[in-house]
Short mmCIF file of C-alpha atoms in Angstrom, two decimals:
data_model
loop_
_atom_site.label_atom_id
_atom_site.label_comp_id
_atom_site.label_asym_id
_atom_site.label_seq_id
_atom_site.Cartn_x
_atom_site.Cartn_y
_atom_site.Cartn_z
CA SER A 258 -0.51 0.06 -0.41
CA MET A 259 0.92 3.42 -0.76
CA CYS A 260 2.15 5.25 2.51
CA VAL A 261 -0.36 8.73 3.08
CA PRO A 262 2.36 11.41 5.18
CA PRO A 263 0.57 12.46 7.84
CA SER A 264 -1.10 15.11 7.11
CA GLY A 265 -0.87 17.56 10.60
CA PRO A 266 -2.83 16.34 13.98
CA SER A 267 -6.20 14.62 13.62
CA ALA A 268 -9.17 16.16 14.57
CA GLU A 269 -9.17 13.92 17.57
CA ASP A 270 -5.29 14.60 18.81
CA LEU A 271 -6.32 18.80 18.40
CA ALA A 272 -9.51 18.19 20.82
CA GLU A 273 -7.09 16.64 23.50
CA LYS A 274 -5.29 19.59 23.89
CA ALA A 275 -8.54 22.13 24.07
CA ARG A 276 -9.34 19.65 26.66
CA ILE A 277 -5.80 19.73 28.51
CA ASP A 278 -5.88 23.39 27.57
CA SER A 279 -9.07 24.49 29.50
CA VAL A 280 -8.49 22.47 32.00
CA ARG A 281 -4.40 24.16 32.30
CA ASN A 282 -6.06 27.35 32.95
CA VAL A 283 -8.47 26.69 35.17
CA ARG A 284 -5.49 24.55 37.79
CA CYS A 285 -2.98 26.29 37.11
CA PRO A 286 -2.63 29.40 38.50
CA ARG A 287 -4.29 27.91 41.70
CA LEU A 288 -1.76 25.16 42.13
CA MET A 289 0.53 27.80 41.95
CA SER A 290 -0.94 30.21 43.83
CA SER A 291 -1.30 26.90 46.35
CA ALA A 292 2.18 25.57 45.68
CA ALA A 293 3.76 29.21 46.41
CA GLU A 294 1.28 29.21 50.34
CA TYR A 295 3.24 26.07 51.21
CA TYR A 296 6.43 26.70 50.51
CA ASN A 297 6.29 30.12 52.17
CA ALA A 298 4.90 28.62 55.16
CA ARG A 299 7.69 26.00 55.25
CA ASP A 300 5.05 22.74 54.62
CA TRP A 301 7.50 20.78 52.26
CA GLU A 302 5.56 17.85 52.57
CA SER A 303 2.49 19.99 50.56
CA THR A 304 4.62 21.71 48.03
CA VAL A 305 6.11 18.88 46.73
CA ARG A 306 2.80 17.45 46.94
CA VAL A 307 0.57 20.82 44.93
CA TYR A 308 4.42 21.15 42.13
CA GLY A 309 4.34 17.24 41.48
CA GLU A 310 0.42 18.03 40.56
CA VAL A 311 1.41 21.62 38.99
CA VAL A 312 3.94 18.88 35.97
CA ASP A 313 2.37 16.03 36.07
CA LEU A 314 -0.47 18.52 33.94
CA GLY A 315 2.67 20.65 32.24
CA CYS A 316 1.89 24.20 33.64
CA ASP A 317 5.16 25.25 32.99
CA GLU A 318 4.96 24.72 28.96
CA TRP A 319 0.98 26.46 29.48
CA ASP A 320 2.49 29.15 29.78
CA ALA A 321 6.27 30.57 31.11
CA THR A 322 4.93 33.31 32.84
CA TYR A 323 2.41 32.25 35.00
CA ALA A 324 4.12 29.31 35.98
CA PRO A 325 7.82 29.23 34.99
CA PRO A 326 9.75 26.14 34.08
CA GLU A 327 12.79 28.11 35.85
CA GLU A 328 11.25 29.02 39.25
CA ILE A 329 9.01 25.00 39.17
CA TYR A 330 12.06 22.98 39.42
CA GLN A 331 14.08 25.05 41.82
CA TYR A 332 11.63 25.39 44.40
CA TYR A 333 10.15 21.61 43.90
CA GLY A 334 14.39 20.75 44.54
CA ILE A 335 14.42 22.66 47.94
CA ALA A 336 11.38 21.51 48.94
CA TYR A 337 13.23 17.30 48.72
CA GLU A 338 15.99 18.94 50.20
CA GLN A 339 14.26 20.56 53.65
CA MET A 340 12.63 16.72 53.36
CA GLY A 341 16.09 15.58 53.20
CA LYS A 342 15.47 13.44 50.41
CA TYR A 343 18.23 14.27 48.16
CA ASP A 344 17.32 11.76 45.71
CA SER A 345 14.19 12.29 44.58
CA SER A 346 15.89 16.34 44.43
CA GLU A 347 18.65 14.97 42.17
CA TYR A 348 15.39 13.30 40.59
CA VAL A 349 13.05 16.62 40.62
CA LEU A 350 16.83 18.73 39.05
CA LEU A 351 17.33 16.92 36.10
CA LYS A 352 14.06 17.00 35.22
CA GLY A 353 14.36 20.38 35.13
CA VAL A 354 17.55 20.71 33.88
CA ASP A 355 16.65 19.00 30.71
CA LYS A 356 13.49 21.58 29.96
CA ILE A 357 15.98 24.78 30.65
CA PRO A 358 20.24 23.98 30.64
CA ASN A 359 20.56 27.86 30.55
CA ASN A 360 19.59 27.40 33.92
CA ILE A 361 22.86 28.47 36.75
CA ASP A 362 21.21 28.08 38.95
CA LEU A 363 19.07 25.15 39.57
CA ARG A 364 23.17 23.15 37.74
CA VAL A 365 24.06 24.51 41.71
CA ARG A 366 21.55 23.25 42.93
CA LEU A 367 21.14 19.66 40.77
CA ALA A 368 25.88 19.58 42.26
CA TYR A 369 24.66 20.25 46.42
CA ALA A 370 21.44 17.37 45.54
CA TYR A 371 24.75 15.37 44.24
CA LYS A 372 26.89 16.23 47.55
CA ARG A 373 24.44 15.70 49.59
CA GLN A 374 24.32 11.75 48.39
CA GLY A 375 28.49 11.70 48.67
CA LYS A 376 28.48 10.95 44.48
CA THR A 377 31.61 13.54 44.30
CA ASP A 378 32.44 12.46 40.49
CA GLN A 379 28.85 13.13 39.27
CA GLU A 380 28.75 17.20 41.70
CA ILE A 381 32.27 17.69 39.31
CA VAL A 382 31.35 16.53 36.10
CA GLU A 383 28.17 19.63 36.58
CA TYR A 384 30.36 22.19 37.77
CA GLU A 385 32.15 20.91 34.87
CA ARG A 386 29.77 21.68 32.25
CA ILE A 387 28.19 24.46 33.91
CA LEU A 388 31.71 26.92 33.60
CA ASP A 389 31.96 24.25 30.01
CA GLU A 390 28.56 25.16 28.44
CA LEU A 391 27.71 29.02 30.68
CA ASP A 392 29.95 30.04 32.74
CA PRO A 393 33.17 30.12 32.06
CA ASN A 394 34.03 32.35 34.84
CA ASN A 395 31.97 31.47 37.74
CA ILE A 396 33.99 32.58 41.45
CA ARG A 397 31.37 30.38 43.41
CA VAL A 398 31.70 28.16 41.20
CA MET A 399 35.65 27.90 40.19
CA THR A 400 36.51 28.01 43.73
CA GLU A 401 33.96 25.05 43.89
CA LEU A 402 35.17 22.62 42.35
CA ALA A 403 39.04 23.27 43.27
CA SER A 404 37.47 22.45 46.74
CA LEU A 405 36.65 18.91 45.01
CA TYR A 406 39.25 18.28 43.54
CA ARG A 407 41.88 19.50 46.04
CA LYS A 408 39.74 16.76 48.13
CA GLU A 409 40.40 13.68 45.46
CA GLY A 410 44.19 14.73 45.26
CA ARG A 411 43.42 16.09 41.48
CA TYR A 412 45.75 18.17 42.20
CA GLU A 413 47.31 18.88 39.11
CA GLU A 414 42.79 19.70 38.38
CA GLN A 415 42.90 22.02 40.58
CA ILE A 416 46.15 23.80 39.54
CA ARG A 417 44.12 24.59 36.58
CA VAL A 418 41.30 26.42 37.82
CA LEU A 419 42.81 28.05 40.73
CA GLN A 420 44.28 30.15 38.37
CA LYS A 421 41.84 30.57 36.06
CA LEU A 422 41.08 32.56 39.23
CA ILE A 423 44.21 34.01 39.81
CA ASP A 424 44.18 35.42 36.64
CA ILE A 425 40.38 37.03 36.91
CA ASP A 426 41.76 37.95 40.66
CA PRO A 427 45.86 38.63 40.91
CA THR A 428 45.66 40.07 44.24
CA ASN A 429 43.45 37.10 45.99
CA GLU A 430 46.32 35.69 48.61
CA ALA A 431 43.34 32.81 49.86
CA ILE A 432 44.63 31.53 46.27
CA ILE A 433 47.97 31.86 46.19
CA ALA A 434 47.96 30.38 49.23
CA ASP A 435 45.60 27.50 48.07
CA LEU A 436 47.74 27.20 44.01
CA THR A 437 51.41 27.24 45.62
CA THR A 438 50.56 24.23 48.50
CA ALA A 439 48.77 21.71 44.81
CA PHE A 440 51.74 22.59 43.20
CA GLU A 441 54.06 20.82 46.70
CA ARG A 442 51.74 18.15 46.84
CA THR A 443 51.99 17.34 42.35
CA GLY A 444 56.56 18.24 43.81
CA LYS A 445 56.44 21.01 41.06
CA ASP A 446 58.15 23.65 42.43
CA PRO A 447 55.85 27.60 42.30
CA LEU A 448 58.03 29.52 40.85
CA GLU A 449 58.54 27.20 37.11
CA LEU A 450 55.10 28.25 37.00
CA TYR A 451 55.48 31.01 37.47
CA LEU A 452 58.52 32.02 35.42
CA ASP A 453 56.20 30.08 32.14
CA LYS A 454 52.83 31.88 32.25
CA TYR A 455 55.08 35.22 32.75
CA ASN A 456 57.40 33.96 30.08
CA ASN A 457 54.63 32.75 27.34
CA ASN A 458 52.02 35.46 28.70
CA PRO A 459 55.15 39.21 30.15
CA THR A 460 51.87 40.98 31.62
CA GLY A 461 52.24 42.79 34.51
CA THR A 462 49.59 40.52 36.17
CA ASN A 463 52.30 37.74 35.73
CA GLY A 464 55.37 39.15 36.14
CA ILE A 465 53.55 39.98 39.75
CA GLN A 466 53.04 37.10 40.43
CA LEU A 467 56.77 35.97 39.07
CA ALA A 468 58.32 38.98 41.25
CA ASP A 469 56.18 37.42 44.60
CA ALA A 470 57.87 34.21 43.96
CA TYR A 471 61.42 35.45 43.80
CA MET A 472 61.13 37.30 46.96
CA GLU A 473 58.94 34.15 49.01
CA ASN A 474 62.67 32.82 47.31
CA ASP A 475 64.92 35.41 48.70
CA ARG A 476 65.96 35.98 45.09
CA ILE A 477 65.15 40.01 45.66
CA ASP A 478 67.51 40.95 42.21
CA GLU A 479 65.54 38.74 40.08
CA ALA A 480 62.62 39.75 41.36
CA ILE A 481 63.46 44.55 41.13
CA ASP A 482 64.21 43.32 37.44
CA ILE A 483 61.13 41.73 36.39
CA LEU A 484 59.62 44.13 38.43
CA LYS A 485 61.34 47.22 35.92
CA ALA A 486 60.20 45.54 33.56
CA VAL A 487 56.94 45.57 34.13
CA SER A 488 56.25 49.02 34.94
CA ARG A 489 58.43 50.12 31.58
CA LYS A 490 56.06 48.01 30.12
CA GLU A 491 52.51 49.74 32.40
CA PRO A 492 53.62 52.36 33.39
CA ASN A 493 50.08 52.53 34.74
CA ASN A 494 50.18 49.29 36.99
CA LYS A 495 49.96 51.05 40.60
CA ILE A 496 50.10 47.59 42.05
CA ASN A 497 53.81 46.87 40.61
CA PHE A 498 55.21 50.27 41.58
CA SER A 499 54.30 48.78 44.95
CA LYS A 500 55.79 45.60 45.60
CA LEU A 501 59.22 47.23 43.66
CA GLY A 502 59.47 49.62 46.99
CA ASP A 503 58.95 46.02 48.98
CA ALA A 504 61.58 44.24 46.85
CA TYR A 505 64.03 47.48 47.18
CA ILE A 506 63.24 48.21 51.00
CA LEU A 507 64.27 43.94 51.75
CA ASN A 508 67.89 45.09 49.54
CA GLU A 509 67.73 47.87 51.72
CA ASP A 510 68.46 50.49 48.82
CA PHE A 511 65.92 52.77 50.33
CA SER A 512 66.28 55.54 47.47
CA ASN A 513 65.18 53.82 44.74
CA ALA A 514 62.29 51.91 47.02
CA SER A 515 61.52 56.57 47.60
CA ASN A 516 61.23 56.38 44.01
CA ALA A 517 59.01 53.72 42.59
CA LEU A 518 56.33 54.66 45.44
CA GLU A 519 56.56 57.54 45.17
CA GLN A 520 55.84 56.90 41.32
CA ALA A 521 52.36 53.47 43.07
CA TYR A 522 51.22 57.17 44.77
CA LYS A 523 51.19 59.71 42.28
CA LEU A 524 49.21 56.42 40.68
CA ASP A 525 46.32 56.84 43.95
CA PRO A 526 46.84 60.32 45.65
CA ARG A 527 44.64 59.21 48.24
CA ASP A 528 46.49 56.10 49.50
CA TYR A 529 47.59 57.33 52.40
CA LYS A 530 49.53 54.10 53.41
CA THR A 531 52.01 54.66 50.81
CA ALA A 532 53.00 58.00 51.57
CA ILE A 533 53.55 56.85 55.23
CA ARG A 534 55.62 54.53 53.57
CA ILE A 535 57.64 56.41 51.66
CA CYS A 536 57.37 58.63 54.74
CA GLU A 537 59.44 55.16 56.35
CA VAL A 538 62.03 55.33 53.52
CA ASN A 539 63.27 58.70 53.64
CA SER A 540 63.67 58.64 57.44
CA GLU A 541 65.83 55.28 57.54
CA LEU A 542 67.99 57.76 54.41
CA GLU A 543 68.15 59.96 57.62
CA ASN A 544 66.28 62.42 55.04
CA PHE A 545 64.46 64.02 57.84
CA GLY A 546 62.79 67.00 56.04
CA LYS A 547 61.94 65.61 52.94
CA ALA A 548 59.65 62.67 55.69
CA ILE A 549 58.22 65.13 57.31
CA ILE A 550 56.56 66.36 54.39
CA TRP A 551 55.17 62.93 52.79
CA ALA A 552 53.81 62.12 56.79
CA ASP A 553 52.86 65.62 56.77
CA LYS A 554 50.39 64.55 53.29
CA ALA A 555 49.43 60.80 54.65
CA ILE A 556 48.02 63.30 57.61
CA ARG A 557 45.79 64.75 55.16
CA GLY A 558 45.74 62.34 53.08
CA SER A 559 43.57 60.09 56.37
CA LYS A 560 41.54 62.70 57.54
CA SER A 561 44.11 62.75 60.55
CA ALA A 562 44.25 59.02 61.07
CA GLY A 563 46.57 57.63 63.88
CA GLU A 564 48.85 55.61 61.96
CA ALA A 565 49.23 58.84 60.23
CA LEU A 566 49.53 60.96 63.62
CA GLY A 567 52.39 58.02 64.80
CA ALA A 568 54.37 57.98 61.90
CA LYS A 569 55.05 61.86 62.15
CA GLY A 570 56.14 60.85 65.72
CA ASP A 571 58.62 58.03 64.23
CA VAL A 572 60.34 60.98 61.96
CA TYR A 573 60.77 63.00 65.34
CA TYR A 574 61.58 60.78 67.22
CA LYS A 575 64.38 58.69 64.63
CA ALA A 576 65.92 62.05 64.15
CA PHE A 577 66.33 62.29 67.63
CA HIS A 578 68.43 59.75 68.50
CA THR A 579 70.34 60.20 64.84
CA CYS A 580 71.24 64.06 66.44
CA ARG A 581 71.26 64.30 70.05
CA THR A 582 74.29 64.62 72.27
CA PRO A 583 75.16 63.58 75.25
CA GLU A 584 73.63 65.73 77.75
CA VAL A 585 70.62 65.92 75.13
CA SER A 586 70.42 69.64 74.57
CA ARG A 587 67.88 72.42 74.74
CA ASP A 588 67.45 71.33 70.91
CA ASP A 589 67.21 67.44 71.37
CA ARG A 590 64.51 67.82 74.06
CA ILE A 591 62.02 69.82 72.01
CA VAL A 592 62.43 67.33 68.77
CA ALA A 593 61.25 64.83 71.34
CA ARG A 594 58.60 66.39 72.29
CA LEU A 595 57.79 66.91 69.24
CA ALA A 596 57.57 63.23 69.07
CA TYR A 597 56.23 62.97 72.12
CA LYS A 598 52.71 64.99 71.13
CA TYR A 599 52.14 63.70 67.75
CA TYR A 600 52.29 60.10 69.63
CA VAL A 601 49.71 61.72 71.88
CA GLN A 602 48.13 61.98 69.14
CA ALA A 603 47.93 59.20 67.61
CA GLU A 604 47.18 56.84 70.49
CA SER A 605 44.25 59.44 70.82
CA LYS A 606 43.23 57.58 67.91
CA GLY A 607 43.25 54.43 68.98
CA TYR A 608 46.22 53.98 67.11
CA ARG A 609 48.71 51.51 69.31
CA ASN A 610 52.08 50.92 67.98
CA VAL A 611 53.82 53.99 69.25
CA THR A 612 53.55 53.60 73.11
CA GLY A 613 56.49 51.79 73.23
CA SER A 614 58.25 54.99 71.70
CA LYS A 615 56.11 56.79 73.46
CA ASN A 616 57.19 55.64 77.35
CA TRP A 617 60.69 55.61 76.02
CA LEU A 618 60.50 59.45 75.62
CA ARG A 619 58.86 60.28 78.71
CA ASP A 620 61.00 57.61 81.00
CA ASN A 621 64.34 58.44 79.95
CA GLU A 622 63.61 62.34 81.53
CA VAL A 623 64.12 63.17 76.78
CA LEU A 624 61.34 65.84 77.16
CA PHE A 625 61.42 69.60 76.05
CA SER A 626 59.76 70.71 79.81
CA LYS A 627 59.03 73.78 82.29
CA SER A 628 62.05 73.51 83.77
CA ASP A 629 63.34 74.27 80.25
CA TRP A 630 60.83 77.15 79.44
CA PHE A 631 62.29 78.50 82.07
CA MET A 632 65.88 78.47 81.29
CA LEU A 633 64.61 80.40 77.51
CA ASP A 634 65.91 84.44 76.56
CA ALA A 635 62.89 86.19 77.62
CA SER A 636 62.55 87.27 74.11
CA GLN A 637 61.82 84.33 72.92
CA LYS A 638 59.66 83.14 76.28
CA ASN A 639 58.02 86.10 74.91
CA THR A 640 56.76 85.22 71.56
CA GLY A 641 55.33 81.81 72.87
CA TYR A 642 56.98 79.08 71.40
CA ALA A 643 60.27 77.72 71.26
CA THR A 644 62.42 76.63 68.29
CA VAL A 645 64.83 74.79 66.98
CA LYS A 646 68.87 76.06 66.37
CA THR A 647 71.45 73.63 66.08
CA PRO A 648 72.65 72.18 61.59
CA CYS A 649 71.65 68.56 62.37
CA TYR A 650 67.81 69.25 62.70
CA SER A 651 68.28 72.71 60.10
CA TRP A 652 64.87 70.18 58.83
CA VAL A 653 62.50 71.14 61.72
CA THR A 654 59.91 73.88 61.01
CA GLU A 655 57.63 73.04 63.87
CA ARG A 656 57.31 75.23 66.44
CA LEU A 657 56.77 73.48 69.55
CA SER A 658 53.87 76.26 71.55
CA LYS A 659 54.25 77.16 74.74
CA ASP A 660 52.67 74.35 77.29
CA SER A 661 49.92 76.46 79.44
CA ASN A 662 51.73 74.38 82.10
CA TRP A 663 54.81 76.15 81.90
#
């Protein structure tokens, strides 16, 4: 007999479809609304029962606005989860993923259902699929996957994922630490990895990672060479100049450290912590005048943070120890008192790192005090302040005002 081509749906099919549609028009809105009520009331048994009817009736195919499938399968799965029935949750979520394969929330729920059943391999595959098919830069999924690979001893794969995470978030210390551990577990030297990575792709990020690895290994000169190369290619990379400053400080090359940190500061003049570091390295160089200028920038930029006030006190403190005479001159005492003044202000802002130096000045009786004021000549007293004259303190422009108790 001849094959008759099908001539579209039969009258019976159309009638059946119309009947189901009319049932859906009545039942689906009611079911969706009672499912939501049960869900909100945390009545999981009833939630599961009603969503079962919703799915059997095909409400998600009837009207995706009233009955959005991503919502149905998500809440249906969660209700089973809440009942501790992870196998049922898995079954429901698999149906959902079949219907809407691009929904990440459903995939993540499914992975969780696998996790609770101890189906680690399937959990891993689900996360891999999300990254391969839907969202290659999903940080949450990558973090989860890296930790699963670690637990399973799959270190090579863990390293691959962690490297992607580092590319997205280059300064994340936790990831860097995990990566280093993973390398040790595979018997690889992290330095080799960073070197390969940098040579294949000499970006600032890769250069900074390599320089960090060199510094970890006390190979400071090599770190400096890499960071200098990066700074030539990326003159606006603040982190790079900041790291270069670190490296020079480790080498006790304070003059170059100051230059590098000043470049970092130029790129971000609101970063008062960099100003404090510039102040500190200049103090090491005994460039006290320049150190004070940077301490003042830090104080302005931080709206008088304790740490910045403490840094200014430290400049005067170090200068006192550098310039003092054996018998502690009047000028020495003025500078000691200026240090003390900023230490007191720093402490009042809750900054405690200066307490040791502050107490040393007090306990060693080197502070300018009432008896020193008394010894000043009349013309100096009349100005209401004391100033320093010694060449070693020629950079001190600040006056010490008379204390009300003197």
